[in-house]
Amino acid sequence: MERLSRHEAAAVERAGADPMLDKVERWAAINSGSSNMLGLATMAAVLADEFSVLPGELHLRDPAPVDAMASDGSLNALHYGQNLHLKVRPSAPVQLLFTGHMDTVFGIDHPFQDLTWREDGVLGGPGVADMKGGIAVMLAALKALEAAPEAKAFGYEIVLNSDEEVGSPGSAALLAQAARGKNAAFTYEPAALPDGTLAGARPGSGNFSILIKGKSAHAGRNPEDGRNAVVAAADLALRLAKAKGPRLSVNPARIEGGSPNNVVPDHAILRVNMRPFTTEDQDRARAQLDAAVAMVAAEHDVTIHVHGGFGRPPKPLDPEAEKLFGLVRRCGLDLGQDIRWQPSGGVCDGNNIAACGVPVVDTMGVRGGAIHSDQEYLIVDSLAERAQLSALSILRLVTGALA
């Protein structure tokens, strides 16, 4: 750390000394699956208490209204938890955004609920890496920087949302609002690889529920009078699957509907995920979807309604993002950490932030692995490593912006 200034060294030392493991163990013991409203409320209250040590205005924000298509084709309201939102020094010359999520993929009835030591220095448990460990890293870095002389030179907003694991439908507007006017952003998803590699470019992601309405008829007496919705849904799934290519993945995931064997089915729903690599690919994907829907509707004489959209815009690695990644890499080198990055097929809130024109590194969280499975683990030493990396990167972002 001989390349660090006196102030940088002090901030880095404070960040690394924070008792993050204790926080992770307490937080991971709270089930906060995306649909567990009671668990999310408990988690939000705990985090609000923890983050109240930072100056500024802290609120728990209600999610925006969201609906989803049920298996019968009706649109039903979805319910998500509140989102933590903190504003600190909004009039400071440099403005940054820090985001994370309190929800996990493990519901209240999931068997993976307990913490276990897999081996020395490796803690297994729900959300330890994705991303309660990342939230602890964020808080440790910001607490360390609040004690630095440079603290008054920068302001920031924090959003910890409750629905990231299901695409952030209720918090996307809050993220976009918080991103407005920011110089840069960090999101605390776990590192892309256990060695600390960051995720660089990401594709976008769109989820669609497509309702096909046909006409029922007797399968033996007058099948020609029917309009088979299941066959139309299958035809649409095959057409969409053919649209995939090197810059667009298409996954027809499920067909719901049908009827007794002696009835032509008049109802089906096709669920599809599409992942385009650029905004141009996204536009083409939507055009291909609309064209396929129109052709299937005409050829099968059915009506089709498409619900959903691209909730995660593509996140290319543009020049401003490359500069931010370069800064993080240089900070890592000065801390003895070899920081690299590579493209990822996954998506996160970093997609939404980048779409607002804000450069973002969205894997500033811990090193670990096997996320979204009952083998999820955290490499405990990475808590201090990544808190120090965050503290130094933020400090140099601020001093560089003011230079």
Short mmCIF file of N, CA and C in Angstrom, two decimals, residues 67-69 73-75 208-213 236 268-271 286 289-290 293-294 297 302-308:
data_model
loop_
_atom_site.label_atom_id
_atom_site.label_comp_id
_atom_site.label_asym_id
_atom_site.label_seq_id
_atom_site.Cartn_x
_atom_site.Cartn_y
_atom_site.Cartn_z
N ASP A 67 -48.15 -5.55 -12.25
CA ASP A 67 -49.05 -6.68 -12.42
C ASP A 67 -48.39 -7.76 -13.28
N ALA A 68 -48.96 -8.95 -13.24
CA ALA A 68 -48.45 -10.07 -14.01
C ALA A 68 -49.62 -10.88 -14.53
N MET A 69 -49.37 -11.59 -15.63
CA MET A 69 -50.43 -12.39 -16.23
C MET A 69 -50.53 -13.74 -15.53
N GLY A 73 -54.93 -15.86 -17.94
CA GLY A 73 -54.84 -14.68 -18.79
C GLY A 73 -55.19 -13.38 -18.12
N SER A 74 -55.69 -13.42 -16.90
CA SER A 74 -56.01 -12.19 -16.18
C SER A 74 -54.73 -11.53 -15.66
N LEU A 75 -54.80 -10.22 -15.42
CA LEU A 75 -53.66 -9.48 -14.88
C LEU A 75 -53.91 -9.24 -13.39
N PHE A 208 -41.75 -11.94 -21.36
CA PHE A 208 -43.05 -11.75 -22.02
C PHE A 208 -43.99 -12.90 -21.67
N SER A 209 -45.23 -12.56 -21.37
CA SER A 209 -46.31 -13.53 -21.23
C SER A 209 -47.28 -13.25 -22.37
N ILE A 210 -47.48 -14.25 -23.21
CA ILE A 210 -48.24 -14.06 -24.46
C ILE A 210 -49.52 -14.91 -24.40
N LEU A 211 -50.64 -14.23 -24.36
CA LEU A 211 -51.95 -14.89 -24.27
C LEU A 211 -52.50 -15.16 -25.66
N ILE A 212 -52.81 -16.43 -25.92
CA ILE A 212 -53.40 -16.83 -27.20
C ILE A 212 -54.84 -17.29 -26.95
N LYS A 213 -55.78 -16.66 -27.62
CA LYS A 213 -57.19 -17.03 -27.51
C LYS A 213 -57.67 -17.63 -28.82
N LEU A 236 -45.76 -20.39 -32.32
CA LEU A 236 -45.11 -19.13 -31.95
C LEU A 236 -43.78 -19.39 -31.22
N ALA A 268 -54.23 -20.52 -24.29
CA ALA A 268 -52.85 -20.91 -23.95
C ALA A 268 -52.04 -19.66 -23.66
N ILE A 269 -51.01 -19.83 -22.85
CA ILE A 269 -50.08 -18.73 -22.55
C ILE A 269 -48.66 -19.23 -22.79
N LEU A 270 -47.91 -18.46 -23.53
CA LEU A 270 -46.50 -18.75 -23.79
C LEU A 270 -45.65 -17.76 -23.01
N ARG A 271 -44.70 -18.28 -22.20
CA ARG A 271 -43.78 -17.43 -21.45
C ARG A 271 -42.42 -17.48 -22.14
N ARG A 286 -37.69 -7.04 -30.59
CA ARG A 286 -39.10 -6.64 -30.43
C ARG A 286 -39.82 -6.70 -31.77
N LEU A 289 -40.51 -10.31 -32.55
CA LEU A 289 -41.62 -10.78 -31.73
C LEU A 289 -42.95 -10.32 -32.30
N ASP A 290 -43.04 -9.03 -32.62
CA ASP A 290 -44.30 -8.49 -33.16
C ASP A 290 -44.66 -9.15 -34.49
N VAL A 293 -45.87 -12.76 -33.86
CA VAL A 293 -47.23 -12.72 -33.29
C VAL A 293 -48.26 -12.46 -34.39
N ALA A 294 -47.96 -11.50 -35.25
CA ALA A 294 -48.91 -11.17 -36.32
C ALA A 294 -49.10 -12.36 -37.27
N ALA A 297 -51.07 -15.20 -35.47
CA ALA A 297 -52.48 -14.81 -35.30
C ALA A 297 -53.25 -14.98 -36.61
N VAL A 302 -56.36 -16.81 -34.57
CA VAL A 302 -56.48 -16.63 -33.12
C VAL A 302 -56.16 -15.17 -32.80
N THR A 303 -56.51 -14.76 -31.59
CA THR A 303 -56.11 -13.43 -31.12
C THR A 303 -54.98 -13.60 -30.10
N ILE A 304 -54.05 -12.67 -30.13
CA ILE A 304 -52.86 -12.78 -29.28
C ILE A 304 -52.62 -11.44 -28.59
N HIS A 305 -52.39 -11.51 -27.29
CA HIS A 305 -52.06 -10.32 -26.50
C HIS A 305 -50.70 -10.54 -25.82
N VAL A 306 -49.78 -9.58 -25.98
CA VAL A 306 -48.43 -9.67 -25.41
C VAL A 306 -48.34 -8.77 -24.18
N HIS A 307 -47.95 -9.36 -23.06
CA HIS A 307 -47.77 -8.60 -21.81
C HIS A 307 -46.30 -8.72 -21.40
N GLY A 308 -45.71 -7.59 -21.02
CA GLY A 308 -44.32 -7.60 -20.57
C GLY A 308 -43.45 -6.71 -21.44
#
